[in-house]
């Protein structure tokens, strides 16, 4: 299984990657940019995508909209995650 994780926060990328690597036979690809992830998806098809909601350039929802334009990406499960500082 290939899991694609997209988040502009390096700590979140590391934490999500660490958790996913505990799954059997899971390879994790991390990207800190939705734009870079879309480019990666031009030549690769992940089995699962975890994406941050709030990112610069392209947010998580726009990433999903663009991803779903490709027929082979329409059925891939996508989980939207986000963190927020509570003050």
PDB file of N, CA and C in Angstrom:
ATOM      1  N   UNK A   1       0.842  -1.177   0.000  1.00  0.00           N
ATOM      2  CA  UNK A   1       0.000   0.000   0.000  1.00  0.00           C
ATOM      3  C   UNK A   1       0.888   1.241   0.000  1.00  0.00           C
ATOM      4  N   UNK A   2       0.505   2.216  -0.773  1.00  0.00           N
ATOM      5  CA  UNK A   2       1.211   3.495  -0.797  1.00  0.00           C
ATOM      6  C   UNK A   2       0.282   4.564  -0.243  1.00  0.00           C
ATOM      7  N   UNK A   3       0.734   5.230   0.800  1.00  0.00           N
ATOM      8  CA  UNK A   3      -0.026   6.325   1.398  1.00  0.00           C
ATOM      9  C   UNK A   3       0.687   7.632   1.079  1.00  0.00           C
ATOM     10  N   UNK A   4      -0.059   8.586   0.576  1.00  0.00           N
ATOM     11  CA  UNK A   4       0.458   9.918   0.284  1.00  0.00           C
ATOM     12  C   UNK A   4      -0.016  10.859   1.384  1.00  0.00           C
ATOM     13  N   UNK A   5       0.927  11.537   2.024  1.00  0.00           N
ATOM     14  CA  UNK A   5       0.606  12.470   3.104  1.00  0.00           C
ATOM     15  C   UNK A   5       1.055  13.861   2.677  1.00  0.00           C
ATOM     16  N   UNK A   6       0.129  14.828   2.760  1.00  0.00           N
ATOM     17  CA  UNK A   6       0.421  16.191   2.330  1.00  0.00           C
ATOM     18  C   UNK A   6       0.128  17.136   3.490  1.00  0.00           C
ATOM     19  N   UNK A   7       1.145  17.877   3.902  1.00  0.00           N
ATOM     20  CA  UNK A   7       0.980  18.855   4.985  1.00  0.00           C
ATOM     21  C   UNK A   7       2.147  19.821   4.916  1.00  0.00           C
ATOM     22  N   UNK A   8       1.874  21.097   5.103  1.00  0.00           N
ATOM     23  CA  UNK A   8       2.949  22.090   5.059  1.00  0.00           C
ATOM     24  C   UNK A   8       3.692  22.184   6.386  1.00  0.00           C
ATOM     25  N   UNK A   9       3.232  21.456   7.401  1.00  0.00           N
ATOM     26  CA  UNK A   9       3.881  21.463   8.706  1.00  0.00           C
ATOM     27  C   UNK A   9       4.757  20.217   8.832  1.00  0.00           C
ATOM     28  N   UNK A  10       6.086  20.386   8.954  1.00  0.00           N
ATOM     29  CA  UNK A  10       6.990  19.235   9.015  1.00  0.00           C
ATOM     30  C   UNK A  10       6.706  18.299  10.193  1.00  0.00           C
ATOM     31  N   UNK A  11       6.283  18.844  11.315  1.00  0.00           N
ATOM     32  CA  UNK A  11       5.979  18.005  12.477  1.00  0.00           C
ATOM     33  C   UNK A  11       4.788  17.104  12.191  1.00  0.00           C
ATOM     34  N   UNK A  12       3.752  17.660  11.578  1.00  0.00           N
ATOM     35  CA  UNK A  12       2.581  16.851  11.228  1.00  0.00           C
ATOM     36  C   UNK A  12       2.947  15.760  10.224  1.00  0.00           C
ATOM     37  N   UNK A  13       3.779  16.101   9.247  1.00  0.00           N
ATOM     38  CA  UNK A  13       4.228  15.099   8.282  1.00  0.00           C
ATOM     39  C   UNK A  13       4.929  13.945   8.987  1.00  0.00           C
ATOM     40  N   UNK A  14       5.817  14.284   9.906  1.00  0.00           N
ATOM     41  CA  UNK A  14       6.580  13.262  10.621  1.00  0.00           C
ATOM     42  C   UNK A  14       5.650  12.378  11.465  1.00  0.00           C
ATOM     43  N   UNK A  15       4.706  12.994  12.175  1.00  0.00           N
ATOM     44  CA  UNK A  15       3.797  12.228  13.027  1.00  0.00           C
ATOM     45  C   UNK A  15       2.907  11.289  12.211  1.00  0.00           C
ATOM     46  N   UNK A  16       2.337  11.805  11.133  1.00  0.00           N
ATOM     47  CA  UNK A  16       1.475  10.967  10.298  1.00  0.00           C
ATOM     48  C   UNK A  16       2.269   9.843   9.635  1.00  0.00           C
ATOM     49  N   UNK A  17       3.446  10.156   9.166  1.00  0.00           N
ATOM     50  CA  UNK A  17       4.294   9.137   8.554  1.00  0.00           C
ATOM     51  C   UNK A  17       4.624   8.045   9.573  1.00  0.00           C
ATOM     52  N   UNK A  18       4.987   8.442  10.767  1.00  0.00           N
ATOM     53  CA  UNK A  18       5.331   7.486  11.823  1.00  0.00           C
ATOM     54  C   UNK A  18       4.162   6.537  12.102  1.00  0.00           C
ATOM     55  N   UNK A  19       2.956   7.069  12.168  1.00  0.00           N
ATOM     56  CA  UNK A  19       1.776   6.243  12.444  1.00  0.00           C
ATOM     57  C   UNK A  19       1.483   5.286  11.279  1.00  0.00           C
ATOM     58  N   UNK A  20       1.583   5.789  10.068  1.00  0.00           N
ATOM     59  CA  UNK A  20       1.276   4.951   8.908  1.00  0.00           C
ATOM     60  C   UNK A  20       2.300   3.839   8.707  1.00  0.00           C
ATOM     61  N   UNK A  21       3.541   4.098   9.052  1.00  0.00           N
ATOM     62  CA  UNK A  21       4.583   3.080   8.884  1.00  0.00           C
ATOM     63  C   UNK A  21       4.378   1.886   9.810  1.00  0.00           C
ATOM     64  N   UNK A  22       3.511   2.021  10.796  1.00  0.00           N
ATOM     65  CA  UNK A  22       3.191   0.895  11.674  1.00  0.00           C
ATOM     66  C   UNK A  22       2.268  -0.116  10.998  1.00  0.00           C
ATOM     67  N   UNK A  23       1.642   0.274   9.889  1.00  0.00           N
ATOM     68  CA  UNK A  23       0.804  -0.646   9.131  1.00  0.00           C
ATOM     69  C   UNK A  23       1.683  -1.599   8.320  1.00  0.00           C
ATOM     70  N   UNK A  24       1.254  -2.820   8.197  1.00  0.00           N
ATOM     71  CA  UNK A  24       2.000  -3.798   7.409  1.00  0.00           C
ATOM     72  C   UNK A  24       2.052  -3.387   5.946  1.00  0.00           C
ATOM     73  N   UNK A  25       3.214  -3.508   5.365  1.00  0.00           N
ATOM     74  CA  UNK A  25       3.417  -3.255   3.928  1.00  0.00           C
ATOM     75  C   UNK A  25       2.962  -1.870   3.472  1.00  0.00           C
ATOM     76  N   UNK A  26       3.160  -0.868   4.301  1.00  0.00           N
ATOM     77  CA  UNK A  26       2.765   0.489   3.938  1.00  0.00           C
ATOM     78  C   UNK A  26       3.994   1.319   3.608  1.00  0.00           C
ATOM     79  N   UNK A  27       4.003   1.867   2.420  1.00  0.00           N
ATOM     80  CA  UNK A  27       5.027   2.823   2.032  1.00  0.00           C
ATOM     81  C   UNK A  27       4.398   4.202   2.137  1.00  0.00           C
ATOM     82  N   UNK A  28       5.142   5.155   2.672  1.00  0.00           N
ATOM     83  CA  UNK A  28       4.600   6.498   2.870  1.00  0.00           C
ATOM     84  C   UNK A  28       5.402   7.492   2.047  1.00  0.00           C
ATOM     85  N   UNK A  29       4.683   8.278   1.276  1.00  0.00           N
ATOM     86  CA  UNK A  29       5.273   9.373   0.504  1.00  0.00           C
ATOM     87  C   UNK A  29       4.775  10.654   1.143  1.00  0.00           C
ATOM     88  N   UNK A  30       5.690  11.544   1.531  1.00  0.00           N
ATOM     89  CA  UNK A  30       5.286  12.799   2.157  1.00  0.00           C
ATOM     90  C   UNK A  30       5.603  13.966   1.232  1.00  0.00           C
ATOM     91  N   UNK A  31       4.686  14.929   1.239  1.00  0.00           N
ATOM     92  CA  UNK A  31       4.850  16.150   0.446  1.00  0.00           C
ATOM     93  C   UNK A  31       4.457  17.330   1.322  1.00  0.00           C
ATOM     94  N   UNK A  32       5.213  18.421   1.205  1.00  0.00           N
ATOM     95  CA  UNK A  32       4.877  19.611   1.988  1.00  0.00           C
ATOM     96  C   UNK A  32       4.100  20.638   1.165  1.00  0.00           C
ATOM     97  N   UNK A  33       3.646  20.226  -0.009  1.00  0.00           N
ATOM     98  CA  UNK A  33       2.933  21.125  -0.913  1.00  0.00           C
ATOM     99  C   UNK A  33       1.899  20.342  -1.705  1.00  0.00           C
ATOM    100  N   UNK A  34       0.690  20.867  -1.766  1.00  0.00           N
ATOM    101  CA  UNK A  34      -0.349  20.225  -2.570  1.00  0.00           C
ATOM    102  C   UNK A  34      -0.002  20.285  -4.054  1.00  0.00           C
ATOM    103  N   UNK A  35       0.657  21.341  -4.472  1.00  0.00           N
ATOM    104  CA  UNK A  35       1.077  21.465  -5.872  1.00  0.00           C
ATOM    105  C   UNK A  35       2.063  20.347  -6.225  1.00  0.00           C
ATOM    106  N   UNK A  36       3.038  20.120  -5.352  1.00  0.00           N
ATOM    107  CA  UNK A  36       4.001  19.036  -5.574  1.00  0.00           C
ATOM    108  C   UNK A  36       3.305  17.676  -5.562  1.00  0.00           C
ATOM    109  N   UNK A  37       2.327  17.514  -4.687  1.00  0.00           N
ATOM    110  CA  UNK A  37       1.595  16.253  -4.606  1.00  0.00           C
ATOM    111  C   UNK A  37       0.800  15.996  -5.885  1.00  0.00           C
ATOM    112  N   UNK A  38       0.183  17.033  -6.427  1.00  0.00           N
ATOM    113  CA  UNK A  38      -0.543  16.882  -7.688  1.00  0.00           C
ATOM    114  C   UNK A  38       0.405  16.482  -8.814  1.00  0.00           C
ATOM    115  N   UNK A  39       1.588  17.054  -8.835  1.00  0.00           N
ATOM    116  CA  UNK A  39       2.585  16.690  -9.843  1.00  0.00           C
ATOM    117  C   UNK A  39       3.004  15.232  -9.667  1.00  0.00           C
ATOM    118  N   UNK A  40       3.215  14.803  -8.414  1.00  0.00           N
ATOM    119  CA  UNK A  40       3.587  13.421  -8.130  1.00  0.00           C
ATOM    120  C   UNK A  40       2.488  12.473  -8.614  1.00  0.00           C
ATOM    121  N   UNK A  41       1.244  12.870  -8.421  1.00  0.00           N
ATOM    122  CA  UNK A  41       0.101  12.038  -8.813  1.00  0.00           C
ATOM    123  C   UNK A  41      -0.064  11.924 -10.324  1.00  0.00           C
ATOM    124  N   UNK A  42       0.638  12.737 -11.075  1.00  0.00           N
ATOM    125  CA  UNK A  42       0.614  12.604 -12.533  1.00  0.00           C
ATOM    126  C   UNK A  42       1.238  11.284 -12.978  1.00  0.00           C
ATOM    127  N   UNK A  43       2.167  10.742 -12.176  1.00  0.00           N
ATOM    128  CA  UNK A  43       2.897   9.533 -12.560  1.00  0.00           C
ATOM    129  C   UNK A  43       2.777   8.414 -11.537  1.00  0.00           C
ATOM    130  N   UNK A  44       2.024   8.643 -10.461  1.00  0.00           N
ATOM    131  CA  UNK A  44       1.889   7.661  -9.389  1.00  0.00           C
ATOM    132  C   UNK A  44       0.441   7.633  -8.916  1.00  0.00           C
ATOM    133  N   UNK A  45       0.005   6.468  -8.451  1.00  0.00           N
ATOM    134  CA  UNK A  45      -1.349   6.337  -7.923  1.00  0.00           C
ATOM    135  C   UNK A  45      -1.251   5.779  -6.503  1.00  0.00           C
ATOM    136  N   UNK A  46      -1.539   6.603  -5.506  1.00  0.00           N
ATOM    137  CA  UNK A  46      -1.502   6.121  -4.132  1.00  0.00           C
ATOM    138  C   UNK A  46      -2.769   5.315  -3.808  1.00  0.00           C
ATOM    139  N   UNK A  47      -2.702   4.541  -2.734  1.00  0.00           N
ATOM    140  CA  UNK A  47      -3.865   3.784  -2.279  1.00  0.00           C
ATOM    141  C   UNK A  47      -4.677   4.555  -1.246  1.00  0.00           C
ATOM    142  N   UNK A  48      -4.042   5.528  -0.626  1.00  0.00           N
ATOM    143  CA  UNK A  48      -4.668   6.328   0.420  1.00  0.00           C
ATOM    144  C   UNK A  48      -4.006   7.700   0.427  1.00  0.00           C
ATOM    145  N   UNK A  49      -4.791   8.744   0.676  1.00  0.00           N
ATOM    146  CA  UNK A  49      -4.245  10.102   0.760  1.00  0.00           C
ATOM    147  C   UNK A  49      -4.713  10.740   2.051  1.00  0.00           C
ATOM    148  N   UNK A  50      -3.769  11.314   2.789  1.00  0.00           N
ATOM    149  CA  UNK A  50      -4.072  12.165   3.936  1.00  0.00           C
ATOM    150  C   UNK A  50      -3.589  13.554   3.572  1.00  0.00           C
ATOM    151  N   UNK A  51      -4.482  14.523   3.618  1.00  0.00           N
ATOM    152  CA  UNK A  51      -4.097  15.877   3.256  1.00  0.00           C
ATOM    153  C   UNK A  51      -4.527  16.872   4.320  1.00  0.00           C
ATOM    154  N   UNK A  52      -3.688  17.847   4.548  1.00  0.00           N
ATOM    155  CA  UNK A  52      -4.019  18.950   5.441  1.00  0.00           C
ATOM    156  C   UNK A  52      -5.112  19.779   4.780  1.00  0.00           C
ATOM    157  N   UNK A  53      -5.925  20.408   5.588  1.00  0.00           N
ATOM    158  CA  UNK A  53      -6.976  21.282   5.057  1.00  0.00           C
ATOM    159  C   UNK A  53      -6.422  22.660   4.724  1.00  0.00           C
ATOM    160  N   UNK A  54      -5.676  23.249   5.666  1.00  0.00           N
ATOM    161  CA  UNK A  54      -5.168  24.614   5.482  1.00  0.00           C
ATOM    162  C   UNK A  54      -3.704  24.582   5.053  1.00  0.00           C
ATOM    163  N   UNK A  55      -3.470  24.914   3.778  1.00  0.00           N
ATOM    164  CA  UNK A  55      -2.113  24.981   3.242  1.00  0.00           C
ATOM    165  C   UNK A  55      -2.020  26.194   2.328  1.00  0.00           C
ATOM    166  N   UNK A  56      -0.809  26.734   2.173  1.00  0.00           N
ATOM    167  CA  UNK A  56      -0.645  27.856   1.238  1.00  0.00           C
ATOM    168  C   UNK A  56      -0.776  27.362  -0.212  1.00  0.00           C
ATOM    169  N   UNK A  57      -0.944  28.246  -1.114  1.00  0.00           N
ATOM    170  CA  UNK A  57      -1.098  27.971  -2.551  1.00  0.00           C
ATOM    171  C   UNK A  57      -2.397  27.240  -2.852  1.00  0.00           C
ATOM    172  N   UNK A  58      -2.443  25.967  -2.553  1.00  0.00           N
ATOM    173  CA  UNK A  58      -3.619  25.130  -2.820  1.00  0.00           C
ATOM    174  C   UNK A  58      -4.009  24.453  -1.510  1.00  0.00           C
ATOM    175  N   UNK A  59      -5.252  24.692  -1.043  1.00  0.00           N
ATOM    176  CA  UNK A  59      -5.672  24.055   0.213  1.00  0.00           C
ATOM    177  C   UNK A  59      -6.129  22.617  -0.064  1.00  0.00           C
ATOM    178  N   UNK A  60      -6.439  21.908   1.005  1.00  0.00           N
ATOM    179  CA  UNK A  60      -6.793  20.502   0.888  1.00  0.00           C
ATOM    180  C   UNK A  60      -8.015  20.247   0.027  1.00  0.00           C
ATOM    181  N   UNK A  61      -9.034  21.092   0.133  1.00  0.00           N
ATOM    182  CA  UNK A  61     -10.244  20.889  -0.665  1.00  0.00           C
ATOM    183  C   UNK A  61      -9.994  21.110  -2.151  1.00  0.00           C
ATOM    184  N   UNK A  62      -9.211  22.128  -2.475  1.00  0.00           N
ATOM    185  CA  UNK A  62      -8.869  22.363  -3.879  1.00  0.00           C
ATOM    186  C   UNK A  62      -7.988  21.238  -4.410  1.00  0.00           C
ATOM    187  N   UNK A  63      -7.098  20.727  -3.567  1.00  0.00           N
ATOM    188  CA  UNK A  63      -6.277  19.575  -3.953  1.00  0.00           C
ATOM    189  C   UNK A  63      -7.182  18.407  -4.370  1.00  0.00           C
ATOM    190  N   UNK A  64      -8.203  18.121  -3.553  1.00  0.00           N
ATOM    191  CA  UNK A  64      -9.112  17.019  -3.849  1.00  0.00           C
ATOM    192  C   UNK A  64      -9.873  17.281  -5.143  1.00  0.00           C
ATOM    193  N   UNK A  65     -10.348  18.501  -5.340  1.00  0.00           N
ATOM    194  CA  UNK A  65     -11.065  18.843  -6.585  1.00  0.00           C
ATOM    195  C   UNK A  65     -10.194  18.563  -7.811  1.00  0.00           C
ATOM    196  N   UNK A  66      -8.960  19.009  -7.754  1.00  0.00           N
ATOM    197  CA  UNK A  66      -8.052  18.806  -8.893  1.00  0.00           C
ATOM    198  C   UNK A  66      -7.702  17.331  -9.067  1.00  0.00           C
ATOM    199  N   UNK A  67      -7.486  16.643  -7.964  1.00  0.00           N
ATOM    200  CA  UNK A  67      -7.151  15.221  -8.006  1.00  0.00           C
ATOM    201  C   UNK A  67      -8.271  14.419  -8.653  1.00  0.00           C
ATOM    202  N   UNK A  68      -9.502  14.702  -8.293  1.00  0.00           N
ATOM    203  CA  UNK A  68     -10.664  13.944  -8.763  1.00  0.00           C
ATOM    204  C   UNK A  68     -10.951  14.158 -10.251  1.00  0.00           C
ATOM    205  N   UNK A  69     -10.311  15.117 -10.875  1.00  0.00           N
ATOM    206  CA  UNK A  69     -10.475  15.317 -12.320  1.00  0.00           C
ATOM    207  C   UNK A  69      -9.905  14.153 -13.114  1.00  0.00           C
ATOM    208  N   UNK A  70      -8.962  13.434 -12.509  1.00  0.00           N
ATOM    209  CA  UNK A  70      -8.359  12.281 -13.173  1.00  0.00           C
ATOM    210  C   UNK A  70      -9.179  11.042 -12.842  1.00  0.00           C
ATOM    211  N   UNK A  71      -9.627  10.331 -13.848  1.00  0.00           N
ATOM    212  CA  UNK A  71     -10.475   9.158 -13.649  1.00  0.00           C
ATOM    213  C   UNK A  71      -9.871   8.154 -12.667  1.00  0.00           C
ATOM    214  N   UNK A  72      -8.581   7.897 -12.792  1.00  0.00           N
ATOM    215  CA  UNK A  72      -7.943   6.881 -11.946  1.00  0.00           C
ATOM    216  C   UNK A  72      -7.792   7.319 -10.488  1.00  0.00           C
ATOM    217  N   UNK A  73      -8.100   8.571 -10.199  1.00  0.00           N
ATOM    218  CA  UNK A  73      -7.979   9.088  -8.829  1.00  0.00           C
ATOM    219  C   UNK A  73      -9.330   9.267  -8.136  1.00  0.00           C
ATOM    220  N   UNK A  74     -10.414   8.959  -8.812  1.00  0.00           N
ATOM    221  CA  UNK A  74     -11.745   9.241  -8.266  1.00  0.00           C
ATOM    222  C   UNK A  74     -12.144   8.348  -7.096  1.00  0.00           C
ATOM    223  N   UNK A  75     -11.607   7.161  -7.016  1.00  0.00           N
ATOM    224  CA  UNK A  75     -12.022   6.210  -5.976  1.00  0.00           C
ATOM    225  C   UNK A  75     -11.019   6.093  -4.827  1.00  0.00           C
ATOM    226  N   UNK A  76      -9.944   6.824  -4.878  1.00  0.00           N
ATOM    227  CA  UNK A  76      -8.935   6.740  -3.816  1.00  0.00           C
ATOM    228  C   UNK A  76      -9.466   7.402  -2.556  1.00  0.00           C
ATOM    229  N   UNK A  77      -9.398   6.709  -1.419  1.00  0.00           N
ATOM    230  CA  UNK A  77      -9.845   7.328  -0.164  1.00  0.00           C
ATOM    231  C   UNK A  77      -8.957   8.514   0.208  1.00  0.00           C
ATOM    232  N   UNK A  78      -9.605   9.612   0.601  1.00  0.00           N
ATOM    233  CA  UNK A  78      -8.890  10.811   1.024  1.00  0.00           C
ATOM    234  C   UNK A  78      -9.384  11.201   2.416  1.00  0.00           C
ATOM    235  N   UNK A  79      -8.437  11.400   3.314  1.00  0.00           N
ATOM    236  CA  UNK A  79      -8.745  11.859   4.663  1.00  0.00           C
ATOM    237  C   UNK A  79      -8.190  13.271   4.802  1.00  0.00           C
ATOM    238  N   UNK A  80      -9.048  14.200   5.198  1.00  0.00           N
ATOM    239  CA  UNK A  80      -8.623  15.580   5.405  1.00  0.00           C
ATOM    240  C   UNK A  80      -8.351  15.762   6.893  1.00  0.00           C
ATOM    241  N   UNK A  81      -7.139  16.220   7.190  1.00  0.00           N
ATOM    242  CA  UNK A  81      -6.750  16.449   8.589  1.00  0.00           C
ATOM    243  C   UNK A  81      -6.343  17.889   8.748  1.00  0.00           C
ATOM    244  N   UNK A  82      -6.437  18.388   9.953  1.00  0.00           N
ATOM    245  CA  UNK A  82      -5.977  19.733  10.219  1.00  0.00           C
ATOM    246  C   UNK A  82      -5.660  19.875  11.703  1.00  0.00           C
ATOM    247  N   UNK A  83      -4.811  20.816  11.999  1.00  0.00           N
ATOM    248  CA  UNK A  83      -4.512  21.143  13.376  1.00  0.00           C
ATOM    249  C   UNK A  83      -4.742  22.634  13.526  1.00  0.00           C
ATOM    250  N   UNK A  84      -5.140  23.021  14.720  1.00  0.00           N
ATOM    251  CA  UNK A  84      -5.376  24.435  14.980  1.00  0.00           C
ATOM    252  C   UNK A  84      -4.851  24.759  16.375  1.00  0.00           C
ATOM    253  N   UNK A  85      -4.220  25.907  16.494  1.00  0.00           N
ATOM    254  CA  UNK A  85      -3.768  26.364  17.802  1.00  0.00           C
ATOM    255  C   UNK A  85      -4.969  26.945  18.549  1.00  0.00           C
ATOM    256  N   UNK A  86      -5.185  26.451  19.740  1.00  0.00           N
ATOM    257  CA  UNK A  86      -6.273  26.954  20.566  1.00  0.00           C
ATOM    258  C   UNK A  86      -5.670  27.891  21.584  1.00  0.00           C
ATOM    259  N   UNK A  87      -6.192  29.111  21.621  1.00  0.00           N
ATOM    260  CA  UNK A  87      -5.633  30.107  22.546  1.00  0.00           C
ATOM    261  C   UNK A  87      -6.693  30.596  23.480  1.00  0.00           C
TER     262      UNK A  87
END
